[in-house]
Amino acid sequence: DVKVTQSSRYLVKRTGEKVFLECVQDMDHENMFWYRQDPGLGLRLIYFSYDVKMKEKGDIPEGYSVSREKKERFSLILESASTNQTSMYLCASSALNRVTDTQYFGPGTRLTVL
Amino acid sequence: SQKIEQNSEALNIQEGKTATLTCNYTNYSPAYLQWYRQDPGRGPVFLLLIRENEKEKRKERLKVTFDTTLKQSLFHITASQPADSATYLCALVGDDKIIFGKGTRLHILP
């Protein structure tokens, strides 16, 4: 079974703090994604990566950056957290084609920024 | 702009009946359509994929249809059970991107 793990299930941070969210997948997938999910807005793509050291902006990249130094690990960074970044963050991975394959999601990290 | 809509935010169905969820889209020609299940506090889990040249796909009690003329997919759960209660997301895949719907919360009433 594909396993996607995220470093924390719940996280509470203060405004202005730098926040790192880590995601690891164990299936040697090329593609990895970061989404945020908010009530009434659904899943929104922040960034994705289709190879090590490669990244592409999704629909809402402002206020975020990412890092992919190893194939299995994709990190989401909030340089200076703000209250409007309080959300559920979901990491996903997929194989083969750029985005057309099935996505496997992690359990999510619920981030609260005070 | 591309738009994807799922018929309702929430749907209540009596146990044993067939639940039917709808996914409509505009300004898009997806190559695939996927359905995911999401339980509270968890990530979505892939259920089924249907290609643009397929009319119907089945997996156990699940059935998905894809009508590219109507720009609509229907997701059916037959003989529904309380354990089927969850949020179901449709996702359109094409032009090198994937777009998720906001989901429909399904409640199967015992």
Coordinates of C-alpha atoms in Angstrom, one line a residue:
Chain A
D1 CA 0.0 0.0 0.0
V2 CA 1.1 3.5 -0.8
K3 CA 1.9 5.4 2.4
V4 CA 2.0 9.2 2.6
T5 CA 2.9 10.6 6.0
Q6 CA 2.8 14.1 7.3
S7 CA 5.0 15.3 10.2
S8 CA 2.2 16.5 12.4
R9 CA -1.6 16.0 12.7
Y10 CA -2.1 19.2 14.6
L11 CA 0.1 22.3 14.9
V12 CA -0.4 25.6 16.6
K13 CA 1.8 28.5 15.7
R14 CA 1.9 32.3 16.3
T15 CA 1.7 35.0 13.7
G16 CA 5.1 35.7 12.1
E17 CA 6.6 32.3 13.0
K18 CA 8.3 30.3 10.3
V19 CA 6.4 27.0 9.8
F20 CA 7.7 23.8 8.2
L21 CA 5.3 21.0 7.1
E22 CA 6.9 17.8 6.1
C23 CA 5.6 15.1 3.8
V24 CA 7.1 11.7 3.0
Q25 CA 5.9 9.1 0.6
D26 CA 7.3 5.5 0.3
M27 CA 6.3 4.5 -3.2
D28 CA 9.0 6.2 -5.2
H29 CA 6.4 8.5 -6.8
E30 CA 7.6 11.3 -9.1
N31 CA 4.9 13.8 -8.3
M32 CA 4.1 15.4 -5.0
F33 CA 1.5 18.0 -4.1
W34 CA 0.5 20.4 -1.3
Y35 CA -3.1 21.5 -0.9
R36 CA -5.0 23.4 1.6
Q37 CA -8.6 22.6 2.4
D38 CA -11.1 25.1 3.8
P39 CA -14.8 24.8 4.4
G40 CA -16.8 26.0 1.4
L41 CA -13.6 26.3 -0.7
G42 CA -12.6 22.7 -1.2
L43 CA -9.1 21.6 -2.1
R44 CA -6.8 24.2 -3.5
L45 CA -3.4 23.5 -4.9
I46 CA -0.6 25.4 -3.4
Y47 CA 2.5 23.9 -5.1
F48 CA 3.5 20.7 -6.8
S49 CA 6.7 19.0 -7.8
Y50 CA 7.3 16.5 -10.5
D51 CA 10.9 15.8 -9.8
V52 CA 13.6 16.4 -7.2
K53 CA 14.5 20.1 -7.0
M54 CA 11.6 20.9 -9.4
K55 CA 8.6 22.9 -8.3
E56 CA 5.6 24.6 -9.9
K57 CA 3.1 27.0 -8.5
G58 CA -0.4 25.9 -8.1
D59 CA -3.5 28.1 -7.7
I60 CA -2.6 29.8 -4.4
P61 CA 1.2 29.9 -3.9
E62 CA 1.4 33.4 -2.2
G63 CA 2.8 33.2 1.3
Y64 CA 4.2 29.7 0.8
S65 CA 7.4 28.1 -0.6
V66 CA 8.4 24.5 -1.0
S67 CA 11.5 22.3 -1.0
R68 CA 12.1 18.9 -2.6
E69 CA 15.7 17.8 -2.0
K70 CA 14.9 14.1 -2.0
K71 CA 12.4 12.2 -4.1
E72 CA 10.4 10.9 -1.1
R73 CA 10.2 14.2 0.8
F74 CA 8.3 17.4 0.0
S75 CA 8.3 20.3 2.4
L76 CA 5.9 23.2 2.6
I77 CA 7.2 26.4 4.2
L78 CA 5.3 29.3 5.6
E79 CA 7.9 32.0 5.8
S80 CA 5.9 34.2 8.2
A81 CA 2.7 32.6 9.3
S82 CA -0.5 34.6 9.2
T83 CA -4.0 33.9 10.7
N84 CA -5.4 33.5 7.2
Q85 CA -3.2 30.5 6.8
T86 CA -5.1 28.6 9.4
S87 CA -6.3 25.6 7.5
M88 CA -6.0 21.8 6.9
Y89 CA -3.0 21.1 4.8
L90 CA -2.9 17.9 2.7
C91 CA 0.1 16.4 0.9
A92 CA -0.4 14.0 -1.9
S93 CA 1.8 12.0 -4.3
S94 CA 1.2 10.3 -7.7
A95 CA 3.2 8.3 -10.2
L96 CA 3.8 8.4 -13.9
N97 CA 2.3 11.3 -15.8
R98 CA 2.5 14.8 -14.6
V99 CA -0.9 15.0 -12.8
T100 CA -3.1 12.5 -14.5
D101 CA -2.5 9.5 -12.2
T102 CA -4.4 8.7 -9.0
Q103 CA -3.4 10.9 -6.1
Y104 CA -2.5 9.3 -2.7
F105 CA -3.1 11.7 0.2
G106 CA -1.6 11.9 3.6
P107 CA -3.7 12.3 6.8
G108 CA -3.4 16.1 6.8
T109 CA -2.0 18.6 9.2
R110 CA -4.5 21.0 10.9
L111 CA -2.6 24.2 11.3
T112 CA -3.9 27.0 13.6
V113 CA -2.1 30.3 13.5
L114 CA -2.9 32.5 16.5
Chain B
S1 CA -13.0 29.9 -16.3
Q2 CA -13.2 26.3 -15.4
K3 CA -15.9 25.3 -13.0
I4 CA -16.8 22.1 -11.2
E5 CA -19.9 21.7 -9.1
Q6 CA -21.1 18.9 -6.9
N7 CA -24.9 18.8 -6.6
S8 CA -25.3 19.6 -3.0
E9 CA -23.3 20.2 0.2
A10 CA -25.1 17.4 2.0
L11 CA -27.3 14.5 1.2
N12 CA -29.3 12.2 3.5
I13 CA -30.2 8.8 2.2
Q14 CA -32.0 5.9 4.0
E15 CA -30.0 2.8 4.6
G16 CA -30.4 0.2 1.8
K17 CA -31.3 2.8 -0.8
T18 CA -29.1 4.0 -3.7
A19 CA -27.3 7.2 -3.1
T20 CA -26.6 9.3 -6.2
L21 CA -24.1 12.1 -6.2
T22 CA -23.7 14.5 -9.1
C23 CA -20.6 16.3 -10.5
N24 CA -21.1 18.9 -13.2
Y25 CA -18.4 20.9 -15.0
T26 CA -18.1 23.8 -17.4
N27 CA -15.4 25.2 -19.7
Y28 CA -13.3 22.1 -19.5
S29 CA -12.7 18.9 -21.4
P30 CA -11.2 16.4 -19.0
A31 CA -9.5 13.3 -20.1
Y32 CA -10.4 11.5 -16.8
L33 CA -12.7 11.9 -13.9
Q34 CA -11.9 10.5 -10.5
W35 CA -14.0 10.1 -7.3
Y36 CA -12.5 10.2 -3.8
R37 CA -13.9 9.5 -0.4
Q38 CA -12.9 11.7 2.6
D39 CA -13.7 10.9 6.2
P40 CA -13.6 13.7 8.8
G41 CA -10.1 14.7 9.7
R42 CA -8.5 12.4 7.1
G43 CA -7.1 12.8 3.6
P44 CA -9.2 11.8 0.6
V45 CA -8.9 8.2 -0.6
F46 CA -9.2 7.3 -4.3
L47 CA -12.2 5.2 -5.3
L48 CA -12.7 5.1 -9.0
L49 CA -11.4 6.6 -12.3
I50 CA -13.4 6.8 -15.5
R51 CA -12.0 7.9 -18.8
E52 CA -13.7 10.2 -21.3
N53 CA -14.3 7.3 -23.7
E54 CA -15.9 5.2 -21.0
K55 CA -19.6 5.5 -20.3
E56 CA -19.7 3.5 -17.0
K57 CA -17.4 2.0 -14.5
R58 CA -18.3 -0.4 -11.6
K59 CA -16.5 -1.5 -8.5
E60 CA -18.5 -3.6 -6.0
R61 CA -21.4 -1.4 -4.9
L62 CA -20.1 1.7 -6.6
K63 CA -21.0 2.8 -10.1
V64 CA -19.8 5.9 -12.0
T65 CA -21.1 7.3 -15.2
F66 CA -19.4 10.0 -17.4
D67 CA -21.4 11.9 -20.0
T68 CA -19.1 14.3 -21.9
T69 CA -22.1 15.8 -23.8
L70 CA -23.9 16.8 -20.6
K71 CA -20.6 17.5 -18.9
Q72 CA -21.7 15.4 -15.9
S73 CA -20.6 12.4 -13.9
L74 CA -23.0 10.5 -11.6
F75 CA -21.7 8.5 -8.6
H76 CA -24.0 5.8 -7.3
I77 CA -23.7 3.7 -4.1
T78 CA -26.2 0.8 -4.1
A79 CA -27.5 -0.9 -1.0
S80 CA -26.1 2.0 1.0
Q81 CA -24.8 1.4 4.6
P82 CA -24.1 3.8 7.5
A83 CA -20.4 3.1 6.9
D84 CA -20.7 4.8 3.5
S85 CA -21.3 8.1 5.3
A86 CA -18.5 10.4 4.3
T87 CA -17.7 13.3 2.0
Y88 CA -17.2 12.4 -1.7
L89 CA -15.1 14.5 -4.0
C90 CA -15.0 14.4 -7.8
A91 CA -11.9 15.5 -9.6
L92 CA -11.4 16.4 -13.2
V93 CA -8.1 15.6 -14.8
G94 CA -6.8 17.0 -18.1
D95 CA -4.5 19.5 -19.7
D96 CA -1.9 18.5 -17.2
K97 CA -3.9 19.5 -14.2
I98 CA -6.4 18.2 -11.7
I99 CA -9.4 20.2 -10.3
F100 CA -11.3 19.0 -7.3
G101 CA -14.9 19.7 -6.5
K102 CA -15.9 20.9 -3.1
G103 CA -17.5 17.6 -2.2
T104 CA -20.8 16.3 -1.1
R105 CA -21.4 15.1 2.5
L106 CA -23.3 11.9 2.4
H107 CA -25.2 10.7 5.5
I108 CA -26.7 7.2 5.4
L109 CA -29.5 7.1 8.0
P110 CA -30.0 3.8 9.8

